[in-house]
Amino acid sequence: PTVKTTKSKAPAYNAKSSLNSVTDKSDFDNLVSRTCVATCFFDMQTLESLGIREMVVDLLRAGGFENVWEMAHPTYPLLTCEFLASVYWIVKPNLGEVQDPLFGFRMRMTRHTMTLRELRDLLTITKPPVVDALFVLDKSKETDFFRTITGDLSISGTDKSYMLVHPALRLLHRFLNFGYLGQGELTKLPNSSIKYLWCLNEKNETPEWAALFIWACRGMRASTGPKSDT
């Protein structure tokens, strides 16, 4: 009840022909055989009616998402598959490096490159990253936070999202898993979800969300789900 969806068909063209490698074309075939879910975005009026608008907005802003609730764009399945099948790292992210990470992709049969700084602007992420996208959260902090948001004493590894006490956290769990972790199964509450929810609760622990997005896109090429780049 807190999201709207919108769908639109991609313009007719042979997206697969734009891909160079056999691997990219194989990945494209794998992607188009799967369901392309329409864009989901926040319905602020519904959040207001539920009484959770202020908390959702405050947590998103704390994590660096300044205007993400205004992102309501149509979904183009073929363009999406072309991007996912071709995206790759040119310069991988490293917070200790001066050079801005760079990735490449094809869109409408044309090769493009983009920095993570540029991607952050497109995603309306206003806070610079403080921790790496794939950082490891201290176990004691993870456990303490889990107890706070679920009331449960320990993480079992098979936890479910309904255990999140506050509905705003359940919604943000869906937002992060769907939009930045590439997870289609939203009923589970894996450790990755817990640590990124923790980031929203900690104003000075902003991860490199843009890099996390690209890692997830890379992982979507495999039918088994997100994986790290090789």
PDB file of C-alpha atoms in Angstrom:
ATOM      1  CA  PRO A   1       0.000   0.000   0.000  1.00  0.00           C
ATOM      2  CA  THR A   2       3.003   2.321   0.204  1.00  0.00           C
ATOM      3  CA  VAL A   3       4.293   2.031  -3.368  1.00  0.00           C
ATOM      4  CA  LYS A   4       3.004   2.756  -6.820  1.00  0.00           C
ATOM      5  CA  THR A   5       4.151   1.037 -10.004  1.00  0.00           C
ATOM      6  CA  THR A   6       4.412   2.143 -13.570  1.00  0.00           C
ATOM      7  CA  LYS A   7       5.279   0.197 -16.719  1.00  0.00           C
ATOM      8  CA  SER A   8       6.195   1.182 -20.239  1.00  0.00           C
ATOM      9  CA  LYS A   9       7.390  -0.809 -23.236  1.00  0.00           C
ATOM     10  CA  ALA A  10      10.855  -0.158 -24.645  1.00  0.00           C
ATOM     11  CA  PRO A  11      11.181   1.254 -28.145  1.00  0.00           C
ATOM     12  CA  ALA A  12      11.520  -1.505 -30.766  1.00  0.00           C
ATOM     13  CA  TYR A  13      15.180  -2.192 -31.593  1.00  0.00           C
ATOM     14  CA  ASN A  14      17.573  -5.114 -31.418  1.00  0.00           C
ATOM     15  CA  ALA A  15      19.216  -4.540 -28.043  1.00  0.00           C
ATOM     16  CA  LYS A  16      21.101  -7.834 -28.175  1.00  0.00           C
ATOM     17  CA  SER A  17      22.935  -6.817 -31.357  1.00  0.00           C
ATOM     18  CA  SER A  18      24.537  -3.910 -29.459  1.00  0.00           C
ATOM     19  CA  LEU A  19      26.408  -6.309 -27.162  1.00  0.00           C
ATOM     20  CA  ASN A  20      29.923  -7.328 -28.131  1.00  0.00           C
ATOM     21  CA  SER A  21      30.892 -10.447 -26.221  1.00  0.00           C
ATOM     22  CA  VAL A  22      29.328 -13.895 -26.241  1.00  0.00           C
ATOM     23  CA  THR A  23      29.055 -13.659 -22.447  1.00  0.00           C
ATOM     24  CA  ASP A  24      27.135 -10.378 -22.602  1.00  0.00           C
ATOM     25  CA  LYS A  25      24.722 -11.826 -25.179  1.00  0.00           C
ATOM     26  CA  SER A  26      24.231 -14.948 -23.084  1.00  0.00           C
ATOM     27  CA  ASP A  27      23.552 -12.786 -20.022  1.00  0.00           C
ATOM     28  CA  PHE A  28      21.072 -10.744 -22.059  1.00  0.00           C
ATOM     29  CA  ASP A  29      19.183 -13.909 -23.058  1.00  0.00           C
ATOM     30  CA  ASN A  30      19.091 -14.937 -19.406  1.00  0.00           C
ATOM     31  CA  LEU A  31      17.800 -11.522 -18.326  1.00  0.00           C
ATOM     32  CA  VAL A  32      15.016 -11.171 -20.914  1.00  0.00           C
ATOM     33  CA  SER A  33      13.697 -14.598 -19.941  1.00  0.00           C
ATOM     34  CA  ARG A  34      13.013 -13.285 -16.431  1.00  0.00           C
ATOM     35  CA  THR A  35      10.284 -10.888 -15.263  1.00  0.00           C
ATOM     36  CA  CYS A  36      11.235  -7.219 -15.310  1.00  0.00           C
ATOM     37  CA  VAL A  37       9.475  -5.684 -12.317  1.00  0.00           C
ATOM     38  CA  ALA A  38       8.085  -2.178 -12.764  1.00  0.00           C
ATOM     39  CA  THR A  39       9.583   0.822 -11.006  1.00  0.00           C
ATOM     40  CA  CYS A  40       8.514   1.182  -7.370  1.00  0.00           C
ATOM     41  CA  PHE A  41       8.482   4.558  -5.657  1.00  0.00           C
ATOM     42  CA  PHE A  42       7.240   6.110  -2.446  1.00  0.00           C
ATOM     43  CA  ASP A  43       3.671   7.389  -2.213  1.00  0.00           C
ATOM     44  CA  MET A  44       4.114  10.203   0.289  1.00  0.00           C
ATOM     45  CA  GLN A  45       0.370  10.742   0.741  1.00  0.00           C
ATOM     46  CA  THR A  46      -0.046   7.111   1.826  1.00  0.00           C
ATOM     47  CA  LEU A  47       2.928   7.382   4.182  1.00  0.00           C
ATOM     48  CA  GLU A  48       1.318  10.484   5.695  1.00  0.00           C
ATOM     49  CA  SER A  49      -1.953   8.615   6.210  1.00  0.00           C
ATOM     50  CA  LEU A  50      -0.100   5.754   7.904  1.00  0.00           C
ATOM     51  CA  GLY A  51       1.725   8.180  10.189  1.00  0.00           C
ATOM     52  CA  ILE A  52       5.224   7.065   9.117  1.00  0.00           C
ATOM     53  CA  ARG A  53       6.142   9.758   6.586  1.00  0.00           C
ATOM     54  CA  GLU A  54       8.385  11.731   8.941  1.00  0.00           C
ATOM     55  CA  MET A  55      10.345   8.689  10.105  1.00  0.00           C
ATOM     56  CA  VAL A  56      10.841   7.360   6.561  1.00  0.00           C
ATOM     57  CA  VAL A  57      12.036  10.738   5.278  1.00  0.00           C
ATOM     58  CA  ASP A  58      14.333  11.301   8.284  1.00  0.00           C
ATOM     59  CA  LEU A  59      16.004   7.890   7.902  1.00  0.00           C
ATOM     60  CA  LEU A  60      16.410   8.290   4.144  1.00  0.00           C
ATOM     61  CA  ARG A  61      17.987  11.715   4.597  1.00  0.00           C
ATOM     62  CA  ALA A  62      20.265  10.367   7.320  1.00  0.00           C
ATOM     63  CA  GLY A  63      21.489   7.792   4.815  1.00  0.00           C
ATOM     64  CA  GLY A  64      22.058  10.411   2.141  1.00  0.00           C
ATOM     65  CA  PHE A  65      18.905   9.918   0.055  1.00  0.00           C
ATOM     66  CA  GLU A  66      17.697  13.488  -0.206  1.00  0.00           C
ATOM     67  CA  ASN A  67      14.914  13.334  -2.804  1.00  0.00           C
ATOM     68  CA  VAL A  68      14.570   9.658  -3.672  1.00  0.00           C
ATOM     69  CA  TRP A  69      10.813   9.795  -3.066  1.00  0.00           C
ATOM     70  CA  GLU A  70      10.516  12.036  -6.125  1.00  0.00           C
ATOM     71  CA  MET A  71      12.035   9.401  -8.437  1.00  0.00           C
ATOM     72  CA  ALA A  72       9.010   8.048 -10.295  1.00  0.00           C
ATOM     73  CA  HIS A  73      10.211   6.890 -13.676  1.00  0.00           C
ATOM     74  CA  PRO A  74       8.783   4.321 -16.126  1.00  0.00           C
ATOM     75  CA  THR A  75      10.453   0.951 -16.640  1.00  0.00           C
ATOM     76  CA  TYR A  76      11.793  -0.055 -20.069  1.00  0.00           C
ATOM     77  CA  PRO A  77      12.514  -3.814 -19.959  1.00  0.00           C
ATOM     78  CA  LEU A  78      14.801  -4.098 -23.006  1.00  0.00           C
ATOM     79  CA  LEU A  79      16.836  -1.040 -22.056  1.00  0.00           C
ATOM     80  CA  THR A  80      17.128  -2.416 -18.531  1.00  0.00           C
ATOM     81  CA  CYS A  81      18.361  -5.792 -19.807  1.00  0.00           C
ATOM     82  CA  GLU A  82      20.823  -4.129 -22.190  1.00  0.00           C
ATOM     83  CA  PHE A  83      22.281  -2.123 -19.307  1.00  0.00           C
ATOM     84  CA  LEU A  84      22.454  -5.090 -16.921  1.00  0.00           C
ATOM     85  CA  ALA A  85      24.046  -7.354 -19.534  1.00  0.00           C
ATOM     86  CA  SER A  86      26.769  -4.844 -20.389  1.00  0.00           C
ATOM     87  CA  VAL A  87      27.633  -2.958 -17.188  1.00  0.00           C
ATOM     88  CA  TYR A  88      31.215  -3.465 -16.006  1.00  0.00           C
ATOM     89  CA  TRP A  89      33.832  -1.788 -13.828  1.00  0.00           C
ATOM     90  CA  ILE A  90      36.555   0.269 -15.496  1.00  0.00           C
ATOM     91  CA  VAL A  91      37.994   1.584 -12.218  1.00  0.00           C
ATOM     92  CA  LYS A  92      36.692  -0.348  -9.202  1.00  0.00           C
ATOM     93  CA  PRO A  93      35.716   1.605  -6.077  1.00  0.00           C
ATOM     94  CA  ASN A  94      38.303   2.155  -3.362  1.00  0.00           C
ATOM     95  CA  LEU A  95      37.649   4.879  -0.792  1.00  0.00           C
ATOM     96  CA  GLY A  96      41.376   5.328  -0.276  1.00  0.00           C
ATOM     97  CA  GLU A  97      41.986   6.239  -3.926  1.00  0.00           C
ATOM     98  CA  VAL A  98      41.829   9.768  -5.318  1.00  0.00           C
ATOM     99  CA  GLN A  99      40.498   8.684  -8.716  1.00  0.00           C
ATOM    100  CA  ASP A 100      36.714   8.517  -8.928  1.00  0.00           C
ATOM    101  CA  PRO A 101      35.483   4.962  -9.686  1.00  0.00           C
ATOM    102  CA  LEU A 102      34.315   4.517 -13.264  1.00  0.00           C
ATOM    103  CA  PHE A 103      31.965   2.025 -14.896  1.00  0.00           C
ATOM    104  CA  GLY A 104      30.827   1.425 -18.462  1.00  0.00           C
ATOM    105  CA  PHE A 105      27.654   0.130 -20.110  1.00  0.00           C
ATOM    106  CA  ARG A 106      25.731   0.105 -23.380  1.00  0.00           C
ATOM    107  CA  MET A 107      22.428   1.880 -23.905  1.00  0.00           C
ATOM    108  CA  ARG A 108      20.527   1.956 -27.195  1.00  0.00           C
ATOM    109  CA  MET A 109      23.528   0.407 -28.973  1.00  0.00           C
ATOM    110  CA  THR A 110      25.926   3.114 -27.738  1.00  0.00           C
ATOM    111  CA  ARG A 111      28.778   2.679 -25.265  1.00  0.00           C
ATOM    112  CA  HIS A 112      28.763   5.033 -22.262  1.00  0.00           C
ATOM    113  CA  THR A 113      30.951   5.612 -19.214  1.00  0.00           C
ATOM    114  CA  MET A 114      29.981   7.204 -15.916  1.00  0.00           C
ATOM    115  CA  THR A 115      31.637   7.948 -12.584  1.00  0.00           C
ATOM    116  CA  LEU A 116      30.089   6.989  -9.262  1.00  0.00           C
ATOM    117  CA  ARG A 117      29.903  10.687  -8.447  1.00  0.00           C
ATOM    118  CA  GLU A 118      27.674  11.193 -11.503  1.00  0.00           C
ATOM    119  CA  LEU A 119      25.576   8.161 -10.572  1.00  0.00           C
ATOM    120  CA  ARG A 120      25.090   9.481  -7.044  1.00  0.00           C
ATOM    121  CA  ASP A 121      23.692  12.695  -8.544  1.00  0.00           C
ATOM    122  CA  LEU A 122      21.255  10.710 -10.716  1.00  0.00           C
ATOM    123  CA  LEU A 123      20.137   8.689  -7.697  1.00  0.00           C
ATOM    124  CA  THR A 124      19.713  11.908  -5.640  1.00  0.00           C
ATOM    125  CA  ILE A 125      22.319  10.750  -3.112  1.00  0.00           C
ATOM    126  CA  THR A 126      23.659  13.924  -1.534  1.00  0.00           C
ATOM    127  CA  LYS A 127      26.021  12.615   1.168  1.00  0.00           C
ATOM    128  CA  PRO A 128      29.531  11.479   0.218  1.00  0.00           C
ATOM    129  CA  PRO A 129      30.418   7.894   1.163  1.00  0.00           C
ATOM    130  CA  VAL A 130      32.182   7.238   4.459  1.00  0.00           C
ATOM    131  CA  VAL A 131      32.410   3.431   4.326  1.00  0.00           C
ATOM    132  CA  ASP A 132      32.934   0.985   1.483  1.00  0.00           C
ATOM    133  CA  ALA A 133      29.832  -0.438  -0.229  1.00  0.00           C
ATOM    134  CA  LEU A 134      30.689  -3.985   0.880  1.00  0.00           C
ATOM    135  CA  PHE A 135      31.885  -3.110   4.385  1.00  0.00           C
ATOM    136  CA  VAL A 136      31.639  -5.602   7.242  1.00  0.00           C
ATOM    137  CA  LEU A 137      29.634  -4.434  10.250  1.00  0.00           C
ATOM    138  CA  ASP A 138      31.078  -5.192  13.672  1.00  0.00           C
ATOM    139  CA  LYS A 139      29.268  -8.232  15.074  1.00  0.00           C
ATOM    140  CA  SER A 140      28.400  -6.606  18.403  1.00  0.00           C
ATOM    141  CA  LYS A 141      26.919  -3.535  16.682  1.00  0.00           C
ATOM    142  CA  GLU A 142      24.968  -5.790  14.319  1.00  0.00           C
ATOM    143  CA  THR A 143      23.535  -7.840  17.194  1.00  0.00           C
ATOM    144  CA  ASP A 144      22.649  -4.787  19.296  1.00  0.00           C
ATOM    145  CA  PHE A 145      20.902  -3.124  16.353  1.00  0.00           C
ATOM    146  CA  PHE A 146      19.045  -6.341  15.501  1.00  0.00           C
ATOM    147  CA  ARG A 147      17.721  -6.509  19.063  1.00  0.00           C
ATOM    148  CA  THR A 148      16.578  -2.888  18.848  1.00  0.00           C
ATOM    149  CA  ILE A 149      14.657  -3.244  15.583  1.00  0.00           C
ATOM    150  CA  THR A 150      13.163  -6.713  16.167  1.00  0.00           C
ATOM    151  CA  GLY A 151      13.092  -7.281  19.919  1.00  0.00           C
ATOM    152  CA  ASP A 152      14.752 -10.652  19.290  1.00  0.00           C
ATOM    153  CA  LEU A 153      17.910 -11.580  21.166  1.00  0.00           C
ATOM    154  CA  SER A 154      20.065 -12.999  18.390  1.00  0.00           C
ATOM    155  CA  ILE A 155      20.380 -13.314  14.616  1.00  0.00           C
ATOM    156  CA  SER A 156      19.486 -16.806  13.421  1.00  0.00           C
ATOM    157  CA  GLY A 157      20.310 -16.512   9.718  1.00  0.00           C
ATOM    158  CA  THR A 158      16.723 -17.403   8.801  1.00  0.00           C
ATOM    159  CA  ASP A 159      15.087 -14.242  10.110  1.00  0.00           C
ATOM    160  CA  LYS A 160      12.082 -12.718   8.320  1.00  0.00           C
ATOM    161  CA  SER A 161      11.276  -9.098   7.533  1.00  0.00           C
ATOM    162  CA  TYR A 162       7.991  -9.263   9.484  1.00  0.00           C
ATOM    163  CA  MET A 163      10.161  -9.354  12.625  1.00  0.00           C
ATOM    164  CA  LEU A 164      10.955  -5.657  12.087  1.00  0.00           C
ATOM    165  CA  VAL A 165       8.884  -3.934  14.744  1.00  0.00           C
ATOM    166  CA  HIS A 166       8.251  -0.606  13.003  1.00  0.00           C
ATOM    167  CA  PRO A 167       6.435  -0.495   9.616  1.00  0.00           C
ATOM    168  CA  ALA A 168       8.779   2.262   8.427  1.00  0.00           C
ATOM    169  CA  LEU A 169      11.707  -0.143   8.805  1.00  0.00           C
ATOM    170  CA  ARG A 170       9.851  -2.828   6.855  1.00  0.00           C
ATOM    171  CA  LEU A 171       9.292  -0.351   4.035  1.00  0.00           C
ATOM    172  CA  LEU A 172      12.937   0.775   4.041  1.00  0.00           C
ATOM    173  CA  HIS A 173      14.031  -2.874   4.088  1.00  0.00           C
ATOM    174  CA  ARG A 174      12.059  -3.359   0.865  1.00  0.00           C
ATOM    175  CA  PHE A 175      13.487  -0.160  -0.632  1.00  0.00           C
ATOM    176  CA  LEU A 176      17.111  -1.178   0.026  1.00  0.00           C
ATOM    177  CA  ASN A 177      16.726  -4.824  -0.952  1.00  0.00           C
ATOM    178  CA  PHE A 178      14.732  -4.093  -4.075  1.00  0.00           C
ATOM    179  CA  GLY A 179      16.658  -1.035  -5.241  1.00  0.00           C
ATOM    180  CA  TYR A 180      20.234  -1.479  -4.015  1.00  0.00           C
ATOM    181  CA  LEU A 181      20.811  -5.146  -3.178  1.00  0.00           C
ATOM    182  CA  GLY A 182      19.046  -6.704  -6.146  1.00  0.00           C
ATOM    183  CA  GLN A 183      17.069  -9.080  -3.940  1.00  0.00           C
ATOM    184  CA  GLY A 184      13.796 -10.405  -5.308  1.00  0.00           C
ATOM    185  CA  GLU A 185      12.901 -12.236  -2.080  1.00  0.00           C
ATOM    186  CA  LEU A 186      11.803  -9.476   0.294  1.00  0.00           C
ATOM    187  CA  THR A 187      10.360 -11.612   3.084  1.00  0.00           C
ATOM    188  CA  LYS A 188      13.813 -12.590   4.334  1.00  0.00           C
ATOM    189  CA  LEU A 189      15.972 -10.444   6.609  1.00  0.00           C
ATOM    190  CA  PRO A 190      19.585 -11.321   5.744  1.00  0.00           C
ATOM    191  CA  ASN A 191      22.616  -9.811   7.468  1.00  0.00           C
ATOM    192  CA  SER A 192      23.169  -7.471   4.517  1.00  0.00           C
ATOM    193  CA  SER A 193      19.736  -5.908   5.093  1.00  0.00           C
ATOM    194  CA  ILE A 194      20.477  -5.425   8.776  1.00  0.00           C
ATOM    195  CA  LYS A 195      23.772  -3.623   8.186  1.00  0.00           C
ATOM    196  CA  TYR A 196      22.366  -1.248   5.558  1.00  0.00           C
ATOM    197  CA  LEU A 197      19.360  -0.439   7.747  1.00  0.00           C
ATOM    198  CA  TRP A 198      21.961   0.287  10.446  1.00  0.00           C
ATOM    199  CA  CYS A 199      23.581   2.765   8.036  1.00  0.00           C
ATOM    200  CA  LEU A 200      20.289   4.659   7.740  1.00  0.00           C
ATOM    201  CA  ASN A 201      20.193   4.898  11.514  1.00  0.00           C
ATOM    202  CA  GLU A 202      23.795   6.157  11.771  1.00  0.00           C
ATOM    203  CA  LYS A 203      24.167   9.628  10.246  1.00  0.00           C
ATOM    204  CA  ASN A 204      27.947   9.367   9.855  1.00  0.00           C
ATOM    205  CA  GLU A 205      28.157   5.861   8.387  1.00  0.00           C
ATOM    206  CA  THR A 206      27.038   6.449   4.796  1.00  0.00           C
ATOM    207  CA  PRO A 207      28.149   3.616   2.496  1.00  0.00           C
ATOM    208  CA  GLU A 208      28.972   4.041  -1.176  1.00  0.00           C
ATOM    209  CA  TRP A 209      25.378   3.456  -2.286  1.00  0.00           C
ATOM    210  CA  ALA A 210      26.194   4.015  -5.965  1.00  0.00           C
ATOM    211  CA  ALA A 211      28.845   1.280  -5.917  1.00  0.00           C
ATOM    212  CA  LEU A 212      26.437  -1.030  -4.110  1.00  0.00           C
ATOM    213  CA  PHE A 213      23.925  -0.397  -6.901  1.00  0.00           C
ATOM    214  CA  ILE A 214      26.470  -1.348  -9.584  1.00  0.00           C
ATOM    215  CA  TRP A 215      27.579  -4.468  -7.665  1.00  0.00           C
ATOM    216  CA  ALA A 216      23.904  -5.522  -7.494  1.00  0.00           C
ATOM    217  CA  CYS A 217      23.453  -4.852 -11.221  1.00  0.00           C
ATOM    218  CA  ARG A 218      26.488  -7.005 -11.949  1.00  0.00           C
ATOM    219  CA  GLY A 219      25.021  -9.748  -9.792  1.00  0.00           C
ATOM    220  CA  MET A 220      21.668  -9.676 -11.596  1.00  0.00           C
ATOM    221  CA  ARG A 221      23.375 -11.051 -14.702  1.00  0.00           C
ATOM    222  CA  ALA A 222      23.514 -14.418 -12.925  1.00  0.00           C
ATOM    223  CA  SER A 223      20.328 -16.366 -12.371  1.00  0.00           C
ATOM    224  CA  THR A 224      21.513 -17.195  -8.856  1.00  0.00           C
ATOM    225  CA  GLY A 225      21.358 -13.554  -7.772  1.00  0.00           C
ATOM    226  CA  PRO A 226      23.904 -10.933  -6.702  1.00  0.00           C
ATOM    227  CA  LYS A 227      27.575 -11.812  -6.779  1.00  0.00           C
ATOM    228  CA  SER A 228      30.771  -9.791  -6.690  1.00  0.00           C
ATOM    229  CA  ASP A 229      32.544  -8.774  -9.893  1.00  0.00           C
ATOM    230  CA  THR A 230      35.377 -10.933 -11.229  1.00  0.00           C
TER     231      THR A 230
END
